[in-house]
Tab-separated table of C-alpha atoms in Angstrom:
chain	number	residue	atom	x	y	z
E	111	MET	CA	0.000	0.000	0.000
E	112	ALA	CA	1.392	3.416	-0.895
E	113	ALA	CA	2.432	5.753	1.872
E	114	THR	CA	0.335	8.816	2.591
E	115	THR	CA	2.473	11.873	3.157
E	116	ALA	CA	2.014	14.785	5.502
E	117	HIS	CA	0.289	16.773	2.767
E	118	GLY	CA	-2.241	14.132	1.899
E	119	ALA	CA	-0.431	13.083	-1.271
E	120	THR	CA	0.562	9.523	-2.072
E	121	GLU	CA	4.103	8.647	-3.038
E	122	ALA	CA	3.926	5.222	-4.622
E	123	GLY	CA	7.587	5.252	-5.546
E	124	THR	CA	8.869	5.499	-1.981
E	125	SER	CA	8.558	2.338	0.084
E	126	ALA	CA	8.520	2.191	3.876
E	127	ARG	CA	12.159	1.095	3.705
E	128	GLY	CA	12.932	4.118	1.551
E	129	ARG	CA	11.392	6.508	4.048
E	130	TRP	CA	13.354	4.994	6.920
E	131	GLY	CA	16.461	5.219	4.786
E	132	LEU	CA	15.841	8.931	4.307
E	133	LEU	CA	15.411	9.209	8.072
E	134	LEU	CA	18.814	7.589	8.628
E	135	LEU	CA	20.389	9.957	6.103
E	136	ALA	CA	18.892	12.921	7.948
E	137	CYS	CA	20.208	11.550	11.262
E	138	TRP	CA	23.710	11.171	9.836
E	139	THR	CA	23.611	14.744	8.548
E	140	VAL	CA	22.539	16.130	11.917
E	141	LEU	CA	25.116	13.984	13.747
E	142	ILE	CA	28.096	15.147	11.674
E	143	ASN	CA	26.997	18.776	11.624
E	144	SER	CA	26.393	18.778	15.388
E	145	TRP	CA	29.898	17.407	15.900
E	146	ALA	CA	31.396	20.137	13.732
E	147	TRP	CA	29.225	22.798	15.383
E	148	THR	CA	30.664	22.102	18.852
E	149	MET	CA	34.133	20.805	17.974
E	150	ILE	CA	35.903	23.811	19.539
E	151	ALA	CA	34.193	23.479	22.934
E	152	PRO	CA	35.996	20.385	24.337
E	153	LEU	CA	39.459	21.633	23.348
E	154	GLY	CA	41.826	23.416	25.678
E	155	PRO	CA	43.398	26.768	24.674
E	156	ALA	CA	46.635	25.061	23.552
E	157	GLU	CA	44.639	22.590	21.409
E	158	ILE	CA	42.531	25.290	19.751
E	159	SER	CA	45.374	27.479	18.556
E	160	ASP	CA	49.123	27.836	18.300
E	161	ILE	CA	48.859	31.298	19.827
E	162	GLU	CA	48.251	31.804	23.525
E	163	LEU	CA	44.562	32.411	24.155
E	164	THR	CA	43.119	33.966	27.281
E	165	GLY	CA	40.151	32.352	29.005
E	166	ALA	CA	37.906	35.091	27.620
E	167	GLU	CA	39.125	34.516	24.048
E	168	ARG	CA	38.519	30.778	24.309
E	169	THR	CA	35.017	31.464	25.640
E	170	VAL	CA	34.312	33.703	22.649
E	171	LEU	CA	35.466	31.016	20.206
E	172	VAL	CA	33.216	28.459	21.899
E	173	ALA	CA	30.174	30.748	22.114
E	174	VAL	CA	30.256	32.326	18.638
E	175	PRO	CA	29.234	29.230	16.614
E	176	LEU	CA	26.550	28.420	19.192
E	177	LEU	CA	25.028	31.879	18.811
E	178	THR	CA	25.232	32.000	15.018
E	179	GLY	CA	23.786	28.489	14.877
E	180	ALA	CA	20.891	29.593	17.080
E	181	PHE	CA	20.027	32.652	15.024
E	182	GLY	CA	20.778	30.945	11.719
E	183	ALA	CA	18.338	28.107	12.447
E	184	VAL	CA	15.411	30.493	11.955
E	185	PRO	CA	16.038	31.509	8.317
E	186	ILE	CA	17.385	28.042	7.451
E	187	GLY	CA	14.172	26.472	8.794
E	188	ALA	CA	12.060	28.935	6.820
E	189	MET	CA	14.107	28.234	3.683
E	190	THR	CA	13.537	24.491	4.204
E	191	ASP	CA	9.782	25.096	4.156
E	192	ARG	CA	10.254	26.974	0.890
E	193	HIS	CA	12.921	24.936	-0.917
E	194	GLY	CA	12.716	21.489	0.729
E	195	GLY	CA	15.269	19.305	2.471
E	196	HIS	CA	16.829	18.045	-0.766
E	197	THR	CA	18.165	21.554	-1.363
E	198	MET	CA	18.897	22.603	2.207
E	199	PHE	CA	20.660	19.458	3.515
E	200	PRO	CA	23.647	19.909	1.166
E	201	VAL	CA	23.571	23.696	1.619
E	202	VAL	CA	24.046	23.359	5.379
E	203	SER	CA	26.784	20.723	5.101
E	204	PHE	CA	28.688	22.694	2.453
E	205	LEU	CA	28.370	25.893	4.491
E	206	ALA	CA	29.876	24.041	7.476
E	207	PHE	CA	32.613	22.459	5.333
E	208	PHE	CA	34.303	25.735	4.375
E	209	PRO	CA	34.877	27.163	7.893
E	210	THR	CA	36.011	23.751	9.168
E	211	LEU	CA	38.598	23.602	6.386
E	212	TYR	CA	39.525	27.228	7.055
E	213	LEU	CA	39.984	26.657	10.804
E	214	ALA	CA	42.247	23.674	10.117
E	215	PHE	CA	44.927	26.102	8.951
E	216	MET	CA	43.907	29.501	10.337
E	217	ASP	CA	45.049	29.099	13.955
E	218	ASP	CA	47.544	31.941	14.299
E	219	SER	CA	45.126	34.878	14.507
E	220	PHE	CA	42.318	35.216	17.027
E	221	THR	CA	40.416	37.630	14.770
E	222	PHE	CA	40.525	35.283	11.782
E	223	MET	CA	39.510	32.355	13.985
E	224	VAL	CA	36.444	34.262	15.199
E	225	ALA	CA	35.508	34.905	11.569
E	226	GLY	CA	35.676	31.164	10.869
E	227	ALA	CA	33.699	30.363	14.021
E	228	LEU	CA	30.943	32.726	12.873
E	229	VAL	CA	30.374	30.741	9.681
E	230	LEU	CA	30.800	27.424	11.509
E	231	GLY	CA	27.484	28.181	13.214
E	232	ALA	CA	25.793	27.020	9.997
E	233	ALA	CA	26.411	23.456	11.187
E	234	GLY	CA	24.066	24.088	14.113
E	235	THR	CA	21.106	24.655	11.787
E	236	ALA	CA	20.918	21.081	10.465
E	237	LEU	CA	18.122	20.086	12.859
E	238	ALA	CA	15.894	22.849	11.464
E	239	VAL	CA	16.232	21.138	8.071
E	240	ALA	CA	15.892	17.556	9.267
E	241	VAL	CA	12.711	17.854	11.342
E	242	PRO	CA	10.397	19.154	8.574
E	243	ALA	CA	12.101	17.060	5.883
E	244	VAL	CA	11.598	13.827	7.834
E	245	ALA	CA	8.187	14.567	9.348
E	246	ALA	CA	6.746	15.219	5.893
E	247	TRP	CA	7.355	11.556	4.938
E	248	PHE	CA	5.482	10.012	7.893
E	249	GLU	CA	1.897	9.859	9.045
E	250	PRO	CA	0.925	12.010	12.077
E	251	SER	CA	0.868	9.032	14.467
E	252	ARG	CA	4.618	8.498	13.950
E	253	ARG	CA	5.918	12.039	13.703
E	254	GLY	CA	6.787	12.295	17.373
E	255	LEU	CA	8.886	9.132	17.166
E	256	VAL	CA	10.713	10.054	13.961
E	257	THR	CA	11.435	13.628	15.045
E	258	GLY	CA	12.668	12.223	18.349
E	259	ILE	CA	15.026	9.946	16.422
E	260	VAL	CA	16.285	12.906	14.417
E	261	GLY	CA	16.675	14.862	17.642
E	262	ALA	CA	18.794	12.043	19.055
E	263	ALA	CA	21.266	12.736	16.264
E	264	THR	CA	22.188	15.940	18.092
E	265	GLY	CA	24.270	13.427	20.024
E	266	GLY	CA	26.958	14.819	17.759
E	267	VAL	CA	27.458	17.222	20.681
E	268	ALA	CA	28.394	14.229	22.857
E	269	LEU	CA	30.480	12.753	20.050
E	270	SER	CA	32.382	16.021	19.892
E	271	ALA	CA	33.126	15.945	23.615
E	272	LEU	CA	34.192	12.295	23.573
E	273	ALA	CA	36.026	12.035	20.243
E	274	THR	CA	37.547	15.421	19.429
E	275	PRO	CA	40.160	15.631	22.231
E	276	PRO	CA	41.463	12.062	21.664
E	277	LEU	CA	41.631	12.687	17.915
E	278	VAL	CA	43.584	15.896	18.429
E	279	GLY	CA	45.917	14.033	20.767
E	280	ALA	CA	46.407	11.199	18.274
E	281	ILE	CA	46.642	12.914	14.891
E	282	GLY	CA	46.913	16.604	15.715
E	283	ARG	CA	44.596	19.581	15.494
E	284	THR	CA	44.931	20.256	11.765
E	285	ALA	CA	44.332	16.632	10.769
E	286	THR	CA	41.278	16.432	13.068
E	287	PHE	CA	39.698	19.497	11.490
E	288	LEU	CA	40.514	18.166	8.006
E	289	PHE	CA	38.876	14.845	8.909
E	290	LEU	CA	35.695	16.640	9.972
E	291	ALA	CA	35.788	18.803	6.857
E	292	ALA	CA	35.993	15.651	4.728
E	293	LEU	CA	32.992	14.145	6.555
E	294	LEU	CA	30.992	17.323	5.938
E	295	LEU	CA	31.929	17.357	2.253
E	296	VAL	CA	30.946	13.709	1.799
E	297	THR	CA	27.704	14.310	3.697
E	298	GLY	CA	26.842	17.259	1.466
E	299	VAL	CA	27.481	15.267	-1.713
E	300	VAL	CA	25.517	12.215	-0.501
E	301	THR	CA	22.498	14.289	0.553
E	302	LEU	CA	22.598	16.112	-2.777
E	303	LEU	CA	22.515	12.802	-4.645
E	304	CYS	CA	20.300	10.675	-2.390
E	305	SER	CA	17.879	12.843	-0.407
E	306	ARG	CA	14.321	13.355	-1.635
E	307	ASP	CA	11.462	15.637	-0.670
E	308	ALA	CA	7.987	14.402	0.186
E	309	PRO	CA	5.316	15.503	-2.307
E	310	GLY	CA	4.089	18.987	-1.511
E	311	MET	CA	7.156	20.018	0.483
E	312	GLY	CA	8.626	23.353	-0.530
E	313	THR	CA	5.456	24.550	-2.270
E	314	THR	CA	5.388	28.017	-0.712
E	315	ASP	CA	7.046	31.027	-2.291
E	316	GLU	CA	6.567	33.376	0.660
E	317	VAL	CA	9.484	35.632	1.518
E	318	VAL	CA	11.600	34.067	4.257
E	319	TRP	CA	11.321	36.918	6.732
E	320	GLU	CA	7.553	37.122	6.220
E	321	ARG	CA	7.306	33.429	7.085
E	322	VAL	CA	9.391	34.023	10.210
E	323	ARG	CA	7.201	36.919	11.305
E	324	TYR	CA	3.941	35.072	10.741
E	325	ALA	CA	5.253	31.936	12.465
E	326	ARG	CA	6.400	33.955	15.467
E	327	GLU	CA	2.945	35.483	15.824
E	328	ARG	CA	1.035	32.188	15.670
E	329	GLU	CA	-0.436	30.818	18.891
E	330	ALA	CA	0.871	27.326	18.032
E	331	THR	CA	4.445	28.605	17.916
E	332	ARG	CA	4.089	30.389	21.238
E	333	ARG	CA	2.832	27.175	22.819
E	334	VAL	CA	5.444	24.771	21.442
E	335	TRP	CA	8.720	26.633	21.827
E	336	PRO	CA	8.812	27.087	25.657
E	337	PRO	CA	8.879	23.346	26.556
E	338	TYR	CA	11.439	22.600	23.859
E	339	ALA	CA	13.555	25.602	24.835
E	340	LEU	CA	13.599	24.534	28.483
E	341	ALA	CA	14.252	20.853	27.721
E	342	PHE	CA	17.021	21.292	25.152
E	343	GLY	CA	18.283	24.489	26.789
E	344	GLY	CA	18.542	22.778	30.177
E	345	PHE	CA	20.445	19.922	28.558
E	346	LEU	CA	22.837	22.340	26.833
E	347	ALA	CA	23.382	24.313	30.042
E	348	MET	CA	24.293	21.141	31.925
E	349	VAL	CA	26.691	19.989	29.195
E	350	ILE	CA	28.475	23.354	29.540
E	351	TYR	CA	28.216	23.499	33.344
E	352	LEU	CA	28.893	19.886	34.292
E	353	PRO	CA	32.674	19.547	33.657
E	354	ALA	CA	33.541	22.439	35.995
E	355	TYR	CA	31.039	21.177	38.573
E	356	LEU	CA	32.514	17.679	38.566
E	357	ARG	CA	36.082	19.002	38.820
E	358	ASN	CA	35.411	21.439	41.640
E	359	VAL	CA	32.796	19.566	43.700
E	360	HIS	CA	33.631	15.903	43.121
E	361	GLY	CA	37.352	16.268	42.407
E	362	THR	CA	37.046	14.593	38.999
E	363	ALA	CA	40.100	14.779	36.739
E	364	PRO	CA	39.616	17.311	33.872
E	365	ARG	CA	39.629	14.723	31.072
E	366	ASP	CA	37.284	12.429	33.045
E	367	ALA	CA	34.935	15.361	33.664
E	368	VAL	CA	34.646	15.916	29.908
E	369	VAL	CA	33.920	12.205	29.413
E	370	HIS	CA	31.211	12.304	32.096
E	371	ALA	CA	29.644	15.338	30.428
E	372	GLY	CA	29.662	13.376	27.167
E	373	ALA	CA	27.916	10.466	28.888
E	374	PHE	CA	25.324	12.938	30.195
E	375	ALA	CA	24.709	14.091	26.627
E	376	VAL	CA	24.418	10.494	25.359
E	377	ALA	CA	21.757	9.697	27.970
E	378	ALA	CA	19.760	12.788	27.025
E	379	VAL	CA	19.736	12.180	23.286
E	380	ALA	CA	19.044	8.454	23.725
E	381	ALA	CA	15.841	9.334	25.587
E	382	ARG	CA	14.481	11.611	22.858
E	383	PRO	CA	13.037	8.868	20.605
E	384	LEU	CA	11.344	7.307	23.640
E	385	GLY	CA	9.880	10.679	24.598
E	386	GLY	CA	8.607	11.116	21.046
E	387	TYR	CA	7.111	7.621	20.963
E	388	LEU	CA	5.364	8.076	24.318
E	389	GLY	CA	4.106	11.470	23.150
E	390	ASP	CA	2.606	9.828	20.054
E	391	ARG	CA	0.976	7.112	22.127
E	392	PHE	CA	-0.265	8.992	25.205
E	393	GLY	CA	-0.058	12.631	24.160
E	394	PRO	CA	2.739	15.056	25.011
E	395	ARG	CA	1.186	16.409	28.227
E	396	PRO	CA	1.877	13.492	30.627
E	397	VAL	CA	5.364	12.966	29.196
E	398	LEU	CA	6.243	16.644	29.609
E	399	ILE	CA	4.987	16.639	33.187
E	400	ALA	CA	6.826	13.427	34.058
E	401	GLY	CA	10.070	14.434	32.319
E	402	PHE	CA	10.311	17.930	33.743
E	403	GLY	CA	9.044	16.830	37.167
E	404	ALA	CA	11.714	14.126	37.364
E	405	ALA	CA	14.347	16.618	36.160
E	406	ALA	CA	13.418	19.046	38.941
E	407	ALA	CA	13.593	16.334	41.604
E	408	LEU	CA	16.891	14.930	40.329
E	409	THR	CA	18.478	18.381	40.115
E	410	LEU	CA	17.520	19.016	43.734
E	411	ALA	CA	19.011	15.659	44.691
E	412	ALA	CA	22.249	16.536	42.887
E	413	ALA	CA	22.375	19.940	44.568
E	414	LEU	CA	22.052	18.436	48.055
E	415	ASP	CA	24.452	15.521	47.476
E	416	THR	CA	28.089	16.623	47.138
E	417	ASP	CA	29.592	13.166	47.663
E	418	ALA	CA	31.397	11.673	44.692
E	419	GLY	CA	30.659	8.146	43.593
E	420	ALA	CA	28.241	5.974	41.711
E	421	ALA	CA	25.164	7.618	43.245
E	422	ALA	CA	26.126	11.046	41.911
E	423	THR	CA	26.842	9.610	38.470
E	424	ILE	CA	23.488	7.808	38.360
E	425	THR	CA	21.699	10.989	39.443
E	426	PHE	CA	23.152	12.989	36.558
E	427	VAL	CA	22.490	10.235	34.015
E	428	LEU	CA	18.852	10.026	35.137
E	429	LEU	CA	18.614	13.824	34.990
E	430	ALA	CA	19.842	13.735	31.396
E	431	PHE	CA	17.362	10.968	30.553
E	432	ALA	CA	14.477	13.003	32.028
E	433	LEU	CA	15.416	16.084	29.997
E	434	GLY	CA	15.656	13.905	26.882
E	435	LEU	CA	12.152	12.521	27.469
E	436	ALA	CA	10.801	16.046	27.795
E	437	ALA	CA	12.584	17.156	24.611
E	438	GLY	CA	11.122	14.216	22.688
E	439	ALA	CA	7.619	15.003	23.941
E	440	ALA	CA	8.133	18.656	22.990
E	441	CYS	CA	8.891	17.499	19.436
E	442	THR	CA	5.635	15.531	19.436
E	443	LEU	CA	3.765	18.633	20.595
E	444	MET	CA	5.337	20.580	17.743
E	445	THR	CA	4.314	18.050	15.088
E	446	GLN	CA	0.758	17.937	16.472
E	447	MET	CA	0.181	21.680	16.659
E	448	VAL	CA	2.106	22.890	13.603
E	449	GLU	CA	1.214	22.021	10.029
E	450	PRO	CA	4.033	20.227	8.155
E	451	ARG	CA	4.568	23.104	5.743
E	452	ASP	CA	5.446	25.348	8.720
E	453	LEU	CA	7.608	22.905	10.674
E	454	GLY	CA	10.891	24.270	9.358
E	455	VAL	CA	10.478	27.834	10.532
E	456	THR	CA	8.891	26.695	13.805
E	457	THR	CA	11.754	24.265	14.474
E	458	GLY	CA	14.199	27.072	13.730
E	459	LEU	CA	12.504	29.392	16.208
E	460	ALA	CA	12.394	26.650	18.855
E	461	THR	CA	16.058	25.777	18.292
E	462	ALA	CA	17.104	29.418	18.553
E	463	ALA	CA	15.138	29.808	21.772
E	464	ALA	CA	16.634	26.587	23.160
E	465	VAL	CA	20.261	27.532	22.469
E	466	LEU	CA	19.791	31.029	23.867
E	467	THR	CA	18.017	29.595	26.916
E	468	GLY	CA	20.861	27.151	27.475
E	469	LEU	CA	23.524	29.838	27.203
E	470	VAL	CA	21.644	32.205	29.530
E	471	MET	CA	21.128	29.427	32.086
E	472	ALA	CA	24.806	28.447	31.882
E	473	VAL	CA	25.864	32.075	32.421
E	474	LEU	CA	23.483	32.470	35.370
E	475	MET	CA	24.674	29.210	36.922
E	476	GLY	CA	28.313	30.215	36.457
E	477	ALA	CA	27.709	33.715	37.836
E	478	ALA	CA	25.975	32.274	40.879
E	479	GLN	CA	29.001	30.066	41.524
E	480	VAL	CA	31.382	33.026	41.266
E	481	LEU	CA	29.280	35.203	43.582
E	482	THR	CA	28.533	32.555	46.206
E	483	ASP	CA	31.546	30.242	45.783
E	484	SER	CA	29.042	27.401	45.616
E	485	TYR	CA	27.333	25.414	42.876
E	486	LEU	CA	24.146	25.036	44.935
E	487	ILE	CA	22.432	28.160	43.558
E	488	GLY	CA	23.238	27.200	39.986
E	489	LEU	CA	21.618	23.788	40.328
E	490	LEU	CA	18.639	25.348	42.092
E	491	ILE	CA	18.189	27.642	39.069
E	492	LEU	CA	17.922	24.577	36.835
E	493	ALA	CA	15.560	22.867	39.296
E	494	VAL	CA	13.225	25.878	39.389
E	495	ALA	CA	13.235	26.102	35.587
E	496	ALA	CA	12.386	22.389	35.310
E	497	LEU	CA	9.587	22.719	37.870
E	498	ALA	CA	8.128	25.714	36.008
E	499	ALA	CA	8.307	23.705	32.776
E	500	ALA	CA	6.475	20.792	34.434
E	501	LEU	CA	3.677	23.154	35.471
E	502	ALA	CA	3.562	24.616	31.965
E	503	GLY	CA	3.398	21.080	30.575
E	504	ALA	CA	0.066	20.620	32.333
E	505	ALA	CA	-1.373	23.186	29.918
E	506	ALA	CA	-0.166	21.307	26.831
E	507	PRO	CA	-2.760	19.613	24.602
E	508	GLY	CA	-3.636	16.057	25.504
E	509	ARG	CA	-3.513	12.964	23.335
E	510	ARG	CA	-4.612	13.461	19.724
E	511	PRO	CA	-8.165	12.079	19.556
E	512	PRO	CA	-8.594	9.056	17.274
E	513	GLY	CA	-9.840	10.040	13.854
E	514	ARG	CA	-8.848	13.687	14.259
E	515	ARG	CA	-8.767	15.327	10.854
E	516	GLU	CA	-5.506	15.850	9.039
E	517	PRO	CA	-3.996	19.335	8.700
E	518	ALA	CA	-5.627	21.621	6.205
E	519	GLU	CA	-4.647	21.474	2.569
E	520	PRO	CA	-1.477	23.396	1.715
E	521	ARG	CA	-1.772	27.084	0.915
E	522	ALA	CA	-1.427	28.121	-2.650
E	523	ARG	CA	1.819	29.741	-3.616
E	524	GLY	CA	2.164	33.148	-2.004
E	525	GLU	CA	-0.914	32.687	0.192
E	526	ARG	CA	-0.331	33.819	3.732
E	527	ALA	CA	-1.250	32.000	6.905
């Protein structure tokens, strides 16, 4: 039986295996781009550059691609709605390839390195392409699961933390960046040759910034971005915050602290498909409440327990898993409330909000530590945010009623929402 796409069209030429193959291709693209996006973060100043960098300069190099990735996800998502994933997948990978190649050799000038880091942020926009491109191929009852699987590919952040430092130690900084550049180039070529758009995707010819403005004003967008921003933003804040916390509170060796932060990231992204599946089956509301509620309780437990050992490790892994569940359910909420033709721009807005939320939370947690000489306040900030998100989750729509009608037919070209 032919598959029915998000737009109500039937694609007889694409089997179920073909759709899952396209999902795997999207996951690979997000994985490699996420690795490239955060490849500077796990490196020490001496590994980043041949010149001596101050702590502030290293922080700038780490933060710049995160910020440009956050803001860039909005227009890239809107362009995906307009041009489709077949066009935008290779565009993102090629855009990330050039600064990665550039940074492999340009390591003797801080100013030039910042310029490369600015363009490297393009790698952080891959999720805004993958979510609408993949969701358009699957029926509504599976969109939470498949977008959760795509979201798990942001485990490239964990891969970066776990693999980049050993690679730099084994083959050197330049060779590591060249290796990543080669992966990005191959990914761009493969997606150009092998990716396909679902029928009806990319049918709008609205101006990108008009789409962004209309999406921002929609009630659906205002309801879906806060839970995703708090789930993914809380995860990002902990990935940034955790190494210093483990070193200073638990006495963990610096390299081991980075590995533990990577394990935290793995647990979070592994939980996203489960959160999406449960959101499809039971509705996003109970999963959001359970995920954020557990995250609040576990953060409080971590704040009150300063003893090193297996218990502390298990607490942080469970915290990551809870945030991953909530992020997966937030993806389900997005696919239920937003029509497929608008998923790109909405995903971009949610991603931008999530990255900015994560950076703000990390700064607040770090500032609290500096002012109080304690990590307690920082963890309490995360706990309060998770508790507020759990309460907000209670207002999310419940399970999609059986037989609920499909989204409205696509707008004609140029027709506004």
